[in-house]
Tab-separated table of C-alpha atoms in Angstrom:
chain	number	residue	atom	x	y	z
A	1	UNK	CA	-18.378	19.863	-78.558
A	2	UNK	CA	-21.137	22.077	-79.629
A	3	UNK	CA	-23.932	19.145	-78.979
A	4	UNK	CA	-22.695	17.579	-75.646
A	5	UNK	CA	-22.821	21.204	-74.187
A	6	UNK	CA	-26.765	21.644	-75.666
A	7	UNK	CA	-27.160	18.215	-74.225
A	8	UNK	CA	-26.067	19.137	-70.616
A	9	UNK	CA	-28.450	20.602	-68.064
A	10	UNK	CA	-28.763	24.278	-67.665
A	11	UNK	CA	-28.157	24.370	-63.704
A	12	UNK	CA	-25.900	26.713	-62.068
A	13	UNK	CA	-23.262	24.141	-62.373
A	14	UNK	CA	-23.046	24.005	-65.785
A	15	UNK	CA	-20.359	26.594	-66.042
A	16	UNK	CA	-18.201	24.737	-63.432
A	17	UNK	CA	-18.395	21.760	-65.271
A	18	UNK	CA	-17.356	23.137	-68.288
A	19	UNK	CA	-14.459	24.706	-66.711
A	20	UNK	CA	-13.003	21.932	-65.122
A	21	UNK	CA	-13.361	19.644	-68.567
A	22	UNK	CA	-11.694	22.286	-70.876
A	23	UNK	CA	-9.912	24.802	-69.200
A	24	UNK	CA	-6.988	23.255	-71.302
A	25	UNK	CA	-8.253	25.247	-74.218
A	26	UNK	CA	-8.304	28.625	-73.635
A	27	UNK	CA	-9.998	29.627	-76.970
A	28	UNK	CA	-13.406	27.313	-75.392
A	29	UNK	CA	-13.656	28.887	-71.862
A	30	UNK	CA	-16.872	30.534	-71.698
A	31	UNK	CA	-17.651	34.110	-70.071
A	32	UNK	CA	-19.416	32.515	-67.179
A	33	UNK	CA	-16.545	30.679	-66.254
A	34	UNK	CA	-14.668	33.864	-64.665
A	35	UNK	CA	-17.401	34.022	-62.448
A	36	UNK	CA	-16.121	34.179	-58.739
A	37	UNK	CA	-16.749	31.149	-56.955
A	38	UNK	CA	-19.577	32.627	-54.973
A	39	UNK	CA	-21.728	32.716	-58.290
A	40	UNK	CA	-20.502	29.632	-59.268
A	41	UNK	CA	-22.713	28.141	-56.922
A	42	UNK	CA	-20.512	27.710	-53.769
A	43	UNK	CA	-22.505	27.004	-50.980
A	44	UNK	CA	-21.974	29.108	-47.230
A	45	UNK	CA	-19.871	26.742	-45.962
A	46	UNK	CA	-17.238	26.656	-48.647
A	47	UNK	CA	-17.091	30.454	-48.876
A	48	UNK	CA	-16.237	30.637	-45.215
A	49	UNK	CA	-13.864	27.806	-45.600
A	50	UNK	CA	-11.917	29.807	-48.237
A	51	UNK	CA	-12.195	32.872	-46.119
A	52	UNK	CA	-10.839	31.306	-43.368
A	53	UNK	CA	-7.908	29.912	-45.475
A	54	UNK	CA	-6.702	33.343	-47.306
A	55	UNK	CA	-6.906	34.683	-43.451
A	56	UNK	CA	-4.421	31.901	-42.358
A	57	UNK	CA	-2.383	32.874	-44.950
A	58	UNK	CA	-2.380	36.760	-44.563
A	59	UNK	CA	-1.909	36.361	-40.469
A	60	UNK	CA	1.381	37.839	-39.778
A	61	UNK	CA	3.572	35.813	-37.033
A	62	UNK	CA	2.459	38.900	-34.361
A	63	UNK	CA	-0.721	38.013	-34.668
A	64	UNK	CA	-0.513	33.951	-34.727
A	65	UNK	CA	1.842	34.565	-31.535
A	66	UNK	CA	-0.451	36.745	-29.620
A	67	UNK	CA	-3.475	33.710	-30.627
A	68	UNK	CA	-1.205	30.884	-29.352
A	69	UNK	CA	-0.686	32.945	-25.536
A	70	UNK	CA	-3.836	33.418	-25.064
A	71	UNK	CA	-5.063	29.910	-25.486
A	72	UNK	CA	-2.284	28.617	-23.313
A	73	UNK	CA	-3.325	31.387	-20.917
A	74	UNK	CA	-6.995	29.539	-20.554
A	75	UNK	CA	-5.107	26.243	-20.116
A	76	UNK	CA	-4.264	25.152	-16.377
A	77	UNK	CA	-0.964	25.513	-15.314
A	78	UNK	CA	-0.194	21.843	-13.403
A	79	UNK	CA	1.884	22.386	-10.200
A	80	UNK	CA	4.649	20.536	-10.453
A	81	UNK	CA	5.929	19.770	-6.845
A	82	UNK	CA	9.384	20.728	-6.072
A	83	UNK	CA	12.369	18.367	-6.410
A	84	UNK	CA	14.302	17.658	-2.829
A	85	UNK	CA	17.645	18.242	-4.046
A	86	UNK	CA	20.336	16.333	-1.750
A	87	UNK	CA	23.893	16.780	-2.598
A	88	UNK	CA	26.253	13.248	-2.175
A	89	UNK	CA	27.272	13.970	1.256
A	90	UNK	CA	23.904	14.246	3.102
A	91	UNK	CA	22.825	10.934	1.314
A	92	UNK	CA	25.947	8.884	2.391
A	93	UNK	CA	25.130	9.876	5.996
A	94	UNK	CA	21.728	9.025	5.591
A	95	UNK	CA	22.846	5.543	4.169
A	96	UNK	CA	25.514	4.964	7.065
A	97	UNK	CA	23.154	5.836	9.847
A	98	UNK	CA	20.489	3.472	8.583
A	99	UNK	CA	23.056	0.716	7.999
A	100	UNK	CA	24.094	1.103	11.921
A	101	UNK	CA	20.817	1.114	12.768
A	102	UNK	CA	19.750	-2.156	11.275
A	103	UNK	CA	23.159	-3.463	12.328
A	104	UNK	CA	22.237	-3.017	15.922
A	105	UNK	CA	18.695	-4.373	15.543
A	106	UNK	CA	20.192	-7.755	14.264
A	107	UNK	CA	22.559	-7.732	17.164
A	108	UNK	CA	20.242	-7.248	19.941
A	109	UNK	CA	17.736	-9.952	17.816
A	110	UNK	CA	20.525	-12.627	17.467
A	111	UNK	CA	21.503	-11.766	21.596
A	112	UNK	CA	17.930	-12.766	22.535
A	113	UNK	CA	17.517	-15.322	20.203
A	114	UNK	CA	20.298	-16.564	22.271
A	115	UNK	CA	19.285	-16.303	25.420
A	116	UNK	CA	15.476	-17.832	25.033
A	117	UNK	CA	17.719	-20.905	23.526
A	118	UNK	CA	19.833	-21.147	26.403
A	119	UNK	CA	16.215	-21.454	28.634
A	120	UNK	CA	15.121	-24.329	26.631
A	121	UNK	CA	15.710	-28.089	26.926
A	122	UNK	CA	17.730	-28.935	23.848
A	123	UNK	CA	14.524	-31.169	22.661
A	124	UNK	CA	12.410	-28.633	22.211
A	125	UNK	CA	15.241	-26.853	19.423
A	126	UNK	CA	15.716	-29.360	16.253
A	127	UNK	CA	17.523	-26.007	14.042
A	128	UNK	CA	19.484	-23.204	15.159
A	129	UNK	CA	17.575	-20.768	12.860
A	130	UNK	CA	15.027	-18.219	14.303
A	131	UNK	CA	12.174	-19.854	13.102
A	132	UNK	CA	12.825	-22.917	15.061
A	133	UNK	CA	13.910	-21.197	18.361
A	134	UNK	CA	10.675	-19.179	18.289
A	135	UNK	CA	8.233	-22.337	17.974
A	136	UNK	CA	10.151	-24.388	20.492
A	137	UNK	CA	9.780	-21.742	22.546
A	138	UNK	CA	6.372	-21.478	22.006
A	139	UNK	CA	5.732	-24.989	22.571
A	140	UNK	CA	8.358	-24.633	25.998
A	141	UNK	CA	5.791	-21.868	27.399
A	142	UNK	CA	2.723	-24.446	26.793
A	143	UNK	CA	4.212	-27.200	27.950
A	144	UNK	CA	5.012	-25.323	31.151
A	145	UNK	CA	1.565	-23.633	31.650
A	146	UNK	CA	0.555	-27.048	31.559
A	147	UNK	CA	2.158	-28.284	34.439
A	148	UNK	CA	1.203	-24.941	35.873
A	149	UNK	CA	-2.065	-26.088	35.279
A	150	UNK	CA	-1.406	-29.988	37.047
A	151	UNK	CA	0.325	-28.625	40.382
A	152	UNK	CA	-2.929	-26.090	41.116
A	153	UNK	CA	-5.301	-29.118	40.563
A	154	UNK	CA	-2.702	-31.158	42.865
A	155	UNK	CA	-2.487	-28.448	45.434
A	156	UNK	CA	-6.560	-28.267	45.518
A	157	UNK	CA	-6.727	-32.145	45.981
A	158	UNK	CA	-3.854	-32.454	49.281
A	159	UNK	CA	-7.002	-31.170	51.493
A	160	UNK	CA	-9.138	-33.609	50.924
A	161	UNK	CA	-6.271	-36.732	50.911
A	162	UNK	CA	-5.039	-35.438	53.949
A	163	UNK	CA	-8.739	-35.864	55.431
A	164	UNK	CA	-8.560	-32.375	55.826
A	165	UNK	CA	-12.567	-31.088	54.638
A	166	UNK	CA	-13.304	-27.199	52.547
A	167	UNK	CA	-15.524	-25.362	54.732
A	168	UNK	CA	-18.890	-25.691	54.706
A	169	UNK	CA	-20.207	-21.765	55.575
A	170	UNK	CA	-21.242	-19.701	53.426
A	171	UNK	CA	-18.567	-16.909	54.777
A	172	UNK	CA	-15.309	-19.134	55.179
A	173	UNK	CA	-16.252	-20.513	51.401
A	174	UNK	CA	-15.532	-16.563	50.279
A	175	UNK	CA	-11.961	-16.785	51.378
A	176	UNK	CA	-11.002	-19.622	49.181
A	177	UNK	CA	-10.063	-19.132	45.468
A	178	UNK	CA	-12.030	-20.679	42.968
A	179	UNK	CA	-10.040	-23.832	41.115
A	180	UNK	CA	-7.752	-22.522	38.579
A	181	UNK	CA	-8.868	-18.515	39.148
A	182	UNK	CA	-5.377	-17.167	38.237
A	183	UNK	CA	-5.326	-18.670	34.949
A	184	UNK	CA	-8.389	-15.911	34.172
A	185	UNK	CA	-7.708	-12.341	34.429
A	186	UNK	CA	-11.202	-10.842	32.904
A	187	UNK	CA	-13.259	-13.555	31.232
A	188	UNK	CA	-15.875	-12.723	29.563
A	189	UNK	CA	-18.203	-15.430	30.664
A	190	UNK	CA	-17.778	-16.543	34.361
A	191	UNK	CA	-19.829	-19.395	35.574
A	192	UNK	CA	-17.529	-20.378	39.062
A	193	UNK	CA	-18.064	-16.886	40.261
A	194	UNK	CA	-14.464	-15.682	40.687
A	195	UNK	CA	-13.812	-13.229	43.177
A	196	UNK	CA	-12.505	-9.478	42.336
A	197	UNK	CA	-13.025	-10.941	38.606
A	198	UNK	CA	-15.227	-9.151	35.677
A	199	UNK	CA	-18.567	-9.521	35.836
A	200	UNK	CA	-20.611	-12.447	33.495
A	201	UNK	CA	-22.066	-11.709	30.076
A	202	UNK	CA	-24.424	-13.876	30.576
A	203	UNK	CA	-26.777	-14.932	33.841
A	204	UNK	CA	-26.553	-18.226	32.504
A	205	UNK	CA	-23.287	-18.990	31.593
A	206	UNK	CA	-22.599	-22.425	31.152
A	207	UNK	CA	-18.772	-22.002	31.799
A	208	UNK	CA	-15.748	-19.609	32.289
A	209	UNK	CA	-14.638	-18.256	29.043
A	210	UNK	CA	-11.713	-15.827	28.481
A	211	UNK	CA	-10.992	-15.237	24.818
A	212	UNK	CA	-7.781	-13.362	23.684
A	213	UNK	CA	-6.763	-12.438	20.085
A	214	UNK	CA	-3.766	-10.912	18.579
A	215	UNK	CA	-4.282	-10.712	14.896
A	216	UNK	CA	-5.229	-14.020	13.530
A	217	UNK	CA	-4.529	-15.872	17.168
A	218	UNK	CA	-7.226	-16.491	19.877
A	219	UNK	CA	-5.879	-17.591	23.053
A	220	UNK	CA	-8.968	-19.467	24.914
A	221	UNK	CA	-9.691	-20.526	28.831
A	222	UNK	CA	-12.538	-22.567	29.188
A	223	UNK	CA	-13.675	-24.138	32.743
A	224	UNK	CA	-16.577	-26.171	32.974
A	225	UNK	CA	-17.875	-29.438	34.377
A	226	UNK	CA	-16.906	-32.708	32.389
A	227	UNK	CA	-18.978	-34.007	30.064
A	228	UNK	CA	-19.016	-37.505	27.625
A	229	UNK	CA	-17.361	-36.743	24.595
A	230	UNK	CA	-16.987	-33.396	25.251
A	231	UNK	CA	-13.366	-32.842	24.033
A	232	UNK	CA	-14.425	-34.559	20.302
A	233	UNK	CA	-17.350	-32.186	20.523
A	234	UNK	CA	-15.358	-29.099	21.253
A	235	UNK	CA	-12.469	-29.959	18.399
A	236	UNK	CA	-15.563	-30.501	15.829
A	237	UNK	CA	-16.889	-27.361	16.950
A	238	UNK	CA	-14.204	-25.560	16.548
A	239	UNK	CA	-13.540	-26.942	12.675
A	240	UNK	CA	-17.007	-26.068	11.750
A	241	UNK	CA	-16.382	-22.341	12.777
A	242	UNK	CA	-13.199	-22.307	10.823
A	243	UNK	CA	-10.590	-21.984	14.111
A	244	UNK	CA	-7.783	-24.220	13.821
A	245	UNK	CA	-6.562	-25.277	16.718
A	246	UNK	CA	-2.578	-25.369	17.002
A	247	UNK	CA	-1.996	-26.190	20.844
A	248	UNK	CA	-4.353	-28.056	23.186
A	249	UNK	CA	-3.655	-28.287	27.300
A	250	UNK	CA	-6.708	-30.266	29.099
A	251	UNK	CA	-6.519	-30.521	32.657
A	252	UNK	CA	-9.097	-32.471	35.215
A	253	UNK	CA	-10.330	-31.790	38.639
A	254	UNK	CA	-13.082	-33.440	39.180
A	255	UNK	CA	-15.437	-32.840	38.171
A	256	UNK	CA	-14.091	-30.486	36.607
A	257	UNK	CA	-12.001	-29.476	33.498
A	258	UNK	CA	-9.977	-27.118	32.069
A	259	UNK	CA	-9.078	-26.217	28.647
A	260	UNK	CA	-6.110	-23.951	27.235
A	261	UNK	CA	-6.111	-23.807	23.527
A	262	UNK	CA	-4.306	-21.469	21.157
A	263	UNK	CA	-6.376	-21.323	17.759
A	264	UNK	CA	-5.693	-19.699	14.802
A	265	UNK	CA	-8.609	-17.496	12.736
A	266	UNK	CA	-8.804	-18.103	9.179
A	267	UNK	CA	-10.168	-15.810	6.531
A	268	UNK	CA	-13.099	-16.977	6.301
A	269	UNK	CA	-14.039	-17.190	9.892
A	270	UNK	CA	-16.792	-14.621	10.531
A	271	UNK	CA	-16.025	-14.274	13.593
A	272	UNK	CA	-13.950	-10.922	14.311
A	273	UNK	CA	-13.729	-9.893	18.502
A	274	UNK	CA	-12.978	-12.178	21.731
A	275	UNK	CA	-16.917	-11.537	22.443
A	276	UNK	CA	-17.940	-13.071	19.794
A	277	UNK	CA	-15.079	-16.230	20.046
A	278	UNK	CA	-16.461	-16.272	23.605
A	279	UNK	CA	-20.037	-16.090	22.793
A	280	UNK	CA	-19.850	-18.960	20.133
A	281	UNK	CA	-18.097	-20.766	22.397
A	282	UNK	CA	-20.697	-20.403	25.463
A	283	UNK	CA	-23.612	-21.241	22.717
A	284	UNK	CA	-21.490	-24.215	21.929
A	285	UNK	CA	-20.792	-25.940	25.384
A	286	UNK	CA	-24.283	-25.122	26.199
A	287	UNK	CA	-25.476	-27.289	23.378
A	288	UNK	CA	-22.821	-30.100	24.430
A	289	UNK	CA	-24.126	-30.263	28.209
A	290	UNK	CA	-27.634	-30.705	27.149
A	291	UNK	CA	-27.251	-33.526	24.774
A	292	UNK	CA	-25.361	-34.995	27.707
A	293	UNK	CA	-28.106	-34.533	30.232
């Protein structure tokens, strides 16, 4: 034992090491080995370490107590927002009054449902469900502003059947209506010049445009002289700006025509307002009119 502690390095370990390979003697530990850890070689950090330990252990409960409130002191209190408390009664009443409620809604829906049935012919119904009575309906109105559409191009022909000739002045011209003028209540293109009507868009517009939309439906008037192919034209037209078109009404006075057609927007139609429905529409039929001149 004698040699392999000669043969050991005499660094300020050396004493540790000995200790910790034969502390089970006692007769062999050395002087040096009593030494308190801070000789021993310990560096800063392990000396504050142990510090820190024997103070955990002396801290009396007071003390650890008073520590622990004052770091949840520094912590933020999260407002919890106060619970609506409703007792049994006041949430039946609730339930019963909104059960009457919808009750009554259903009613008055089913009553109407009835009645716009009872308008229509019984071809335009197929189903008695609400879906159906709403599209026949739908389909009822158009077919009816269509022959809306037939009798005021009827009524404007009689004159001239009858041998009866429009007016030539200037001033007697004022006092009729233009062809189909009450099917347009604020167009915004207006190439007939309507009377007591909104003003044009454009100084040259090629047509009377009135564009409507509700959501993802345009309602369009167009009124403008007849051209070859223009329907095919239009329909195309309308595909390549992404409007589908769900009901078509042409009507022809010669020579000129109108058009009524409900169109529905789809998502990726960049097209957003009437205005610019209308104005894509006016750039369109002025294209078609000079390919047919």
């Amino acid at each position: 034992m004698a040699l392999e502690l000669e043969a050991l390095s005499t660094n300020e370990s050396l004493d540790y090491i000995v200790y910790d390979t034969i502390s089970a003697d006692p007769t062999f530990l050395p002087e040096n080995s009593l030494k308190k850890p801070r000789e021993l070689g310990c560096g800063a950090s392990n000396s504050s370490s142990c510090m820190m330990r024997r103070c955990r252990q002396v801290e009396s409960p007071e003390v650890s107590k008073k520590r622990q409130n004052a770091t949840a002191q520094g912590r933020k209190k999260r407002r919890r927002r106060p619970k609506i408390c409703k007792n049994k009664e006041e949430a039946e009443t609730q339930r019963m009054t909104h059960i009457v409620v919808e009750r009554n809604r259903r009613r008055q829906m089913n009553e109407h449902l009835a009645v716009l049935r009872s308008l229509m012919p019984e071809s335009y119904v197929q189903r008695g469900d609400q879906a159906s009575i709403v599209g026949g309906a739908i389909d009822y109105v158009k077919q009816l502003e269509h022959l809306l559409q037939s009798l005021e191009a009827q009524k404007l022909l009689l004159p001239q059947q009858g041998g009866i000739r429009p007016p030539t002045t200037t001033a007697a011209a004022e006092f009729l209506e233009a062809p189909f003028a009450q099917f347009f209540a604020c167009p915004q293109f207006t190439w007939s010049q309507f009377p007591n009507k909104c003003l044009s868009k454009s100084a040259a517009a090629v047509a009377d445009i009135e564009v409507t939309l509700i959501e993802t439906h345009a309602n369009l008037r167009i009124l403008c002289r007849r051209n070859l192919r223009q329907l095919s034209k239009l329909v195309a037209g309308f595909q390549t700006m992404y409007l589908t078109i769900l009901h078509l009404n042409v009507t022809t006075l010669e020579p000129l025509v109108l058009y009524s057609i409900s169109a529905k927007v789809e998502e990726v139609c960049q097209l957003t307002s009437p205005d610019e429905i209308a104005g894509a529409v006016h750039h369109m039929l002025g294209i078609i009119e000079e390919e047919g001149t």
